Tab-separated table of C-alpha atoms and ligand atoms in Angstrom:
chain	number	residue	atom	x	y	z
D	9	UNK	CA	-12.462	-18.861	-0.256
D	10	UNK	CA	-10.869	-15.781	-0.728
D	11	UNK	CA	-10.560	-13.992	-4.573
D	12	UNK	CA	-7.260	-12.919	-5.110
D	13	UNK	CA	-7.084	-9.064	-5.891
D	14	UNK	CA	-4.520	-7.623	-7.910
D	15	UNK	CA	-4.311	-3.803	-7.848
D	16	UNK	CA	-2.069	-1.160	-9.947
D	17	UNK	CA	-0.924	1.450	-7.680
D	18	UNK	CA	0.224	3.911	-10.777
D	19	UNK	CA	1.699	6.780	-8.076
D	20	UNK	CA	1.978	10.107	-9.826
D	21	UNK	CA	2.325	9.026	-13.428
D	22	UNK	CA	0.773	9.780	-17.043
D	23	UNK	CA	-0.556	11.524	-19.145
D	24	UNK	CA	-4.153	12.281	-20.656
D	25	UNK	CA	-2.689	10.316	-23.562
D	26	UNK	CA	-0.578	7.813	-21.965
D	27	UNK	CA	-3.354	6.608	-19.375
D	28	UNK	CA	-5.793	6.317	-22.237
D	29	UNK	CA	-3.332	3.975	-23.984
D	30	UNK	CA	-2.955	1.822	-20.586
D	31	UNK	CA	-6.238	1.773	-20.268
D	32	UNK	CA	-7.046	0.136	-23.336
D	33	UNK	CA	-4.183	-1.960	-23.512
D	34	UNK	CA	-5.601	-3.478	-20.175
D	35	UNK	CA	-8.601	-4.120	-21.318
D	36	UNK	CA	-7.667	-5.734	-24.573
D	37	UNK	CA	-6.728	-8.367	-22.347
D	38	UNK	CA	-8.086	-8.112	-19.013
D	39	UNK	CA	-11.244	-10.418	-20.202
D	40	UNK	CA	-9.479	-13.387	-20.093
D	41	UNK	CA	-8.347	-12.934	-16.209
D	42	UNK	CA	-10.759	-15.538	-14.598
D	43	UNK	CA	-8.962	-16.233	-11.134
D	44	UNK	CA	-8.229	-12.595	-10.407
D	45	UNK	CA	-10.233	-9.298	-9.566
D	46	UNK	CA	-8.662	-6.199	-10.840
D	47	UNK	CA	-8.195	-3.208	-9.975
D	48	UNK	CA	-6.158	0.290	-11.252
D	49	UNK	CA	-5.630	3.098	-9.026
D	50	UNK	CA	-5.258	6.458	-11.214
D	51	UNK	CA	-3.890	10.146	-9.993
D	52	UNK	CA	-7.007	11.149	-8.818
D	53	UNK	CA	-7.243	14.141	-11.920
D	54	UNK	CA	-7.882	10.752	-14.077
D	55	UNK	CA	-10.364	9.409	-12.287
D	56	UNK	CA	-12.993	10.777	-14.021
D	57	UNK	CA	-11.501	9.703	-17.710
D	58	UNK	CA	-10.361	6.241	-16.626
D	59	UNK	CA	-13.371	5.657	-15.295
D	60	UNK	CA	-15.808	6.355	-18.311
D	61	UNK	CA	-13.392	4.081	-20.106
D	62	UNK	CA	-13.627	1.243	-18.056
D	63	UNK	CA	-17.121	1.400	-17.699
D	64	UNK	CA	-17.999	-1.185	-15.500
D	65	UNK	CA	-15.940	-3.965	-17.204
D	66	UNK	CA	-13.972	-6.618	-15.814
D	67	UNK	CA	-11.406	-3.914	-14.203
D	68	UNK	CA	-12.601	-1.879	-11.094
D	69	UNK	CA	-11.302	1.753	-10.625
D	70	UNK	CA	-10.020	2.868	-7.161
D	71	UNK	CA	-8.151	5.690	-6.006
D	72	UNK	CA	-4.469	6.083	-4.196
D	73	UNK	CA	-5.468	8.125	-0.902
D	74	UNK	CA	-8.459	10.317	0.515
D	75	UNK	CA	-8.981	12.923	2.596
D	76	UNK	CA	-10.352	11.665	6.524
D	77	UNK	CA	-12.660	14.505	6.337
D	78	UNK	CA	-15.802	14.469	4.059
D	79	UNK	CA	-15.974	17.988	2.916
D	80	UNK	CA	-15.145	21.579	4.181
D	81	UNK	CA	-11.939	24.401	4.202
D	82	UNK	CA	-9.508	21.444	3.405
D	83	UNK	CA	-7.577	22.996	0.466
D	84	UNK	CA	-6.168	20.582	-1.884
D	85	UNK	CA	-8.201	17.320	-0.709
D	86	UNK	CA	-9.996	14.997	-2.266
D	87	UNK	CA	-13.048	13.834	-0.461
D	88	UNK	CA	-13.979	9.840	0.386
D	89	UNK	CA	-17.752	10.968	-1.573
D	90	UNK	CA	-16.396	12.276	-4.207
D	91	UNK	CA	-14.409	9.458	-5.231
D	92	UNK	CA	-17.146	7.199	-4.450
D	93	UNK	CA	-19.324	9.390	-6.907
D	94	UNK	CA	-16.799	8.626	-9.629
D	95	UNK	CA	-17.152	4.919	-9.681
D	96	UNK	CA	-14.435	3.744	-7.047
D	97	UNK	CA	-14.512	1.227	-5.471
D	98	UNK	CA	-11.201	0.892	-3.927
D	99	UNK	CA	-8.921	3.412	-2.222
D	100	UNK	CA	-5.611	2.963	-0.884
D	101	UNK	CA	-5.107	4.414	2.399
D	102	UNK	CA	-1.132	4.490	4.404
D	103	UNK	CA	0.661	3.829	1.632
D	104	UNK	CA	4.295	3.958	2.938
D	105	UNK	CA	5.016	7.094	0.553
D	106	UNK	CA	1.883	9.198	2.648
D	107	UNK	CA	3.589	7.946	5.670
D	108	UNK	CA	6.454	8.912	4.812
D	109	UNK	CA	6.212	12.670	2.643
D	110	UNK	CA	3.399	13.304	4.312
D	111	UNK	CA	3.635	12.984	8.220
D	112	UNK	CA	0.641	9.785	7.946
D	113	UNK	CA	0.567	8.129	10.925
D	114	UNK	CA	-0.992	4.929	12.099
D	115	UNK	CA	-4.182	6.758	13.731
D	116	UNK	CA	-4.460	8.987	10.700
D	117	UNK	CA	-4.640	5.613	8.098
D	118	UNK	CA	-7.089	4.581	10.899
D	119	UNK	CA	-9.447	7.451	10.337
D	120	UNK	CA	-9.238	7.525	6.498
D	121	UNK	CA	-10.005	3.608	6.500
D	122	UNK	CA	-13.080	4.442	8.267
D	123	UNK	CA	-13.792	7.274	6.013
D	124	UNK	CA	-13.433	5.258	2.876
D	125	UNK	CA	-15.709	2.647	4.141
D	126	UNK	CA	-18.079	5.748	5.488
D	127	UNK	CA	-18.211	6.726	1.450
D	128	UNK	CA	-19.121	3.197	0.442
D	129	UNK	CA	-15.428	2.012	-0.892
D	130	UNK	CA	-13.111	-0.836	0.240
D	131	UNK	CA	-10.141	0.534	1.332
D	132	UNK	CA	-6.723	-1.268	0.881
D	133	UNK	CA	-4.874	-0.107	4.319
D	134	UNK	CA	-1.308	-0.710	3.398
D	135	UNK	CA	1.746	-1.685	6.274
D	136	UNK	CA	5.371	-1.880	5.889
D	137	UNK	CA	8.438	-1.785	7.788
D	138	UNK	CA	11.658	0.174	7.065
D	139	UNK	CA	15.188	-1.708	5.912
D	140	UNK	CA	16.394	-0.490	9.256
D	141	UNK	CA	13.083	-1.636	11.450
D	142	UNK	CA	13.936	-5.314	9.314
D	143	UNK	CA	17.360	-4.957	10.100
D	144	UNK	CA	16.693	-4.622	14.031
D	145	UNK	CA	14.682	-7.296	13.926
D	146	UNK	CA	11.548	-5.272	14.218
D	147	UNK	CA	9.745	-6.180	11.347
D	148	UNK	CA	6.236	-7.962	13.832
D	149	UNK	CA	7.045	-5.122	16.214
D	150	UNK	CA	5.672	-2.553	13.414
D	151	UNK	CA	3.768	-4.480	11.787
D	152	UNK	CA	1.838	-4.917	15.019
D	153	UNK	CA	1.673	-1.596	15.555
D	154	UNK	CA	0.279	-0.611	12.435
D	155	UNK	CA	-2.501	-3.613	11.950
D	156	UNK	CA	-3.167	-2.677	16.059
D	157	UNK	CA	-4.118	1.074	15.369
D	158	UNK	CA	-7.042	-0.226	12.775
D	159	UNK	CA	-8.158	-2.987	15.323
D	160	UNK	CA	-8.415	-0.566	17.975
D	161	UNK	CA	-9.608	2.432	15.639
D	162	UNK	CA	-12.396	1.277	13.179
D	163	UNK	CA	-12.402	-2.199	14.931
D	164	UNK	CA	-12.285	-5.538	13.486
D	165	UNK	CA	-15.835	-5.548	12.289
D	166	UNK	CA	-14.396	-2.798	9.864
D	167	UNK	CA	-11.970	-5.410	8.341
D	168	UNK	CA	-14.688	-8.005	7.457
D	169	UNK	CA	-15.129	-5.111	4.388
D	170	UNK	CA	-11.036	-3.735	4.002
D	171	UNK	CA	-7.997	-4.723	2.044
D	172	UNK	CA	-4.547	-5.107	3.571
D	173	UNK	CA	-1.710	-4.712	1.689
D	174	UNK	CA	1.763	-6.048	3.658
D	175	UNK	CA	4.247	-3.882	1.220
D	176	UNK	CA	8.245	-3.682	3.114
D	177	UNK	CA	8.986	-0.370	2.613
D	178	UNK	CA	12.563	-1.544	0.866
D	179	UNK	CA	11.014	-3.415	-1.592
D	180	UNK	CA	8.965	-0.849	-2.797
D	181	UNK	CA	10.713	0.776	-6.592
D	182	UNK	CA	14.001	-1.481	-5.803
D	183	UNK	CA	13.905	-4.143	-7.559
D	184	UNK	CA	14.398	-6.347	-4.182
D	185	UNK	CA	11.335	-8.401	-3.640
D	186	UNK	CA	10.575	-10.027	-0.599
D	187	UNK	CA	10.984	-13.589	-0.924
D	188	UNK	CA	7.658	-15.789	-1.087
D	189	UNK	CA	8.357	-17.525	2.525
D	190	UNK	CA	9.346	-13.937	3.807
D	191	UNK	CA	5.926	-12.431	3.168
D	192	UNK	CA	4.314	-15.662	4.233
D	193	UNK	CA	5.872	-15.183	7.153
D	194	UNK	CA	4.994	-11.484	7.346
D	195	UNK	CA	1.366	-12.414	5.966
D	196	UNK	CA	0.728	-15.272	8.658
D	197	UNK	CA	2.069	-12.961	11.502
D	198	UNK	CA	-0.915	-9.828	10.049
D	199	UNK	CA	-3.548	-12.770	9.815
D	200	UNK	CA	-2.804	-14.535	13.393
D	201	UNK	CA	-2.996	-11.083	15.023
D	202	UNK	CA	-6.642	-10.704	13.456
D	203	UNK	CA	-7.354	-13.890	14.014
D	204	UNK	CA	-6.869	-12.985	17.933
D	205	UNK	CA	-10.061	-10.501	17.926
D	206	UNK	CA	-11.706	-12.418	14.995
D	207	UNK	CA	-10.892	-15.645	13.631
D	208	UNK	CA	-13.916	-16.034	10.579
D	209	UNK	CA	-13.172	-11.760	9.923
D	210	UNK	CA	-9.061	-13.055	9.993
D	211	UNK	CA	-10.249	-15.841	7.707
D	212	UNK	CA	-11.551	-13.859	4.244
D	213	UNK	CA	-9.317	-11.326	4.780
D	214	UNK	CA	-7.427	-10.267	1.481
D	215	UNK	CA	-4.091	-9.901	2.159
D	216	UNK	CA	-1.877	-8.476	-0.355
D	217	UNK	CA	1.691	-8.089	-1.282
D	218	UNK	CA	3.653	-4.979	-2.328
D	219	UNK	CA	6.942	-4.077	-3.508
D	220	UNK	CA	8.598	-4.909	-6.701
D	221	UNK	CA	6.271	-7.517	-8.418
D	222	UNK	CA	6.654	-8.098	-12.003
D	223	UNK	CA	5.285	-10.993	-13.868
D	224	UNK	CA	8.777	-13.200	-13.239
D	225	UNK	CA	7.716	-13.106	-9.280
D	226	UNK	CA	3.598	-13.018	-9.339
D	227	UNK	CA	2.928	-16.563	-9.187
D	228	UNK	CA	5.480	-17.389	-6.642
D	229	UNK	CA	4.417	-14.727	-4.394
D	230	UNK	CA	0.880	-15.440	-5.240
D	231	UNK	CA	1.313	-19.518	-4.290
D	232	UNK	CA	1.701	-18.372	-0.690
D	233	UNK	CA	-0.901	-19.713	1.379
D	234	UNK	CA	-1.676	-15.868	3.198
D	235	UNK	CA	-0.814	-14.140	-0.014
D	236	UNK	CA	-4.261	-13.067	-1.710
D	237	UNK	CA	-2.509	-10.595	-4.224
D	238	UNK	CA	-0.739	-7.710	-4.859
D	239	UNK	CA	-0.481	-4.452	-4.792
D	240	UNK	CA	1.239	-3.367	-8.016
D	241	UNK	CA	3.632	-0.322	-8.349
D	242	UNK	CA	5.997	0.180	-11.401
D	243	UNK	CA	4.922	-2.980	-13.040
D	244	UNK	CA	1.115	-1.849	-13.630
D	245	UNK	CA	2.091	1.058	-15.687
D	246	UNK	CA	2.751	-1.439	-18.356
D	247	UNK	CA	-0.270	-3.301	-19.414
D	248	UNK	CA	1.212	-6.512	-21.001
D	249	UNK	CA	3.695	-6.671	-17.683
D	250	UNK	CA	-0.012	-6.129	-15.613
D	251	UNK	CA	-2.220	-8.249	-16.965
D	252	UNK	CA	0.835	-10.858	-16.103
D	253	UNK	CA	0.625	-10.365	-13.073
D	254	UNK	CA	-3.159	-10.714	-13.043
D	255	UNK	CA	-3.136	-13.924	-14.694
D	256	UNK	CA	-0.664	-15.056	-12.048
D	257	UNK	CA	-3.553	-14.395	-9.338
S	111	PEP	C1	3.602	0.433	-4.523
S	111	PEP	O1	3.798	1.582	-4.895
S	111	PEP	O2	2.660	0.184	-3.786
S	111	PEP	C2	4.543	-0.613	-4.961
S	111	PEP	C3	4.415	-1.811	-4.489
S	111	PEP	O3	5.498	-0.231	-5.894
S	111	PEP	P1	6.458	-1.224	-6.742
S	111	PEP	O4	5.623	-2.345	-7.242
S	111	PEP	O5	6.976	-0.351	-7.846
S	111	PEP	O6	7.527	-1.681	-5.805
């Protein structure tokens, strides 16, 4: 049986102040979410100060992206290690907004999957086709692609300890979900293609969605029989409108 995971992606938002008062506002009422794990991915300069508050209650810290190497002359980067060494247990690696402003490509969100797991994490390797790629009718085309490059990088076996998160890059800040038999269908297509290397691995796979859930949509989305969560933009920077969501898991 797999445990639904609901994550808050927060992007580059707060404050000292503000992510103090999110932080306790989620765990004011993140005790009574029995059917859910949860999990809240900080900028990484609130890591430390998130963490400490949090302090190994019911809601588990990650962070939003790593560096692939694990130290050295990489100016600016934050190592897989050093996350692990302040309490994460999740990082997100290929979010659409890396692979996008960043140049990420699929071998790239490869390598950093690898890495996280290298550190000790779980990472959450997100995938996600454009409007236009939808649009052409290339939505299992990409999709392929992108779930190929970890099955032929880090390898199935890798996945038996990984997150996916399926999150369509236009539904990501619009306001346009995908529907709940969309990302079934999306979610179903990202299982069957594990399932083809490794059907028990494809099996407990946690499969998440992305991209414009709120508490109206959670427990729609969440119904879906290949939907094991979410992966929570906008909506987990307000705690009540969160811990929604997580009771919808
Ligand atoms: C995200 O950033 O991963 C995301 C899904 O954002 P939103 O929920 O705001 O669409």
């Amino acid at each position: 049986m797999r445990r639904t995971l609901v994550a808050g992606n927060w992007k580059m938002n707060g404050s000292r102040a503000s992510v103090a008062e999110l932080v306790d506002g989620l765990l004011a009422g993140a005790g009574t979410v029995a059917s859910a794990e949860v999990a809240i991915c900080p900028p990484h300069v609130f890591l430390a100060e998130v963490g400490a508050r949090l302090d190994g209650g019911p809601v588990a810290l990650g962070a939003q992206d790593l560096s692939e190497h694990v130290s050295g002359a990489y100016t600016g980067e934050i190592a897989g290690p050093m996350l692990a060494e302040y309490g994460c247990r999740y990082v997100i690696v290929g979010h659409s907004e890396r692979r996008a402003y960043h140049g990420e490509d699929d071998a790239l969100v490869a390598r950093k999957l690898a890495t996280a797991q290298a550190a000790g994490m779980i990472p959450i390797a997100c995938v996600g086709e454009t409007l236009e790629e939808r649009e052409a009718g290339d939505t299992e085309t990409v999709i392929g692609r992108q779930v190929d490059a970890l099955l032929d990088g880090p390898g199935v076996v890798a996945l038996a300890s990984a997150v996916i998160a399926y999150e369509p890059v236009w539904a990501i800040g619009t306001g346009r979900t995908a529907t709940p038999d969309q990302a079934q269908s999306v979610h179903a297509f990202i299982r069957g293609r594990i399932a083809a290397r490794d059907a028990a691995i494809a099996d407990g796979l946690r499969l998440l969605y992305g991209g414009s859930v709120k508490g109206a949509n959670a427990s729609e989305l969440f119904a879906m029989q290949d939907i094991d969560g979410g992966l929570i933009g906008g909506a987990s920077l307000d705690a009540d409108e969160f811990l929604t969501i997580c009771h919808a898991g």
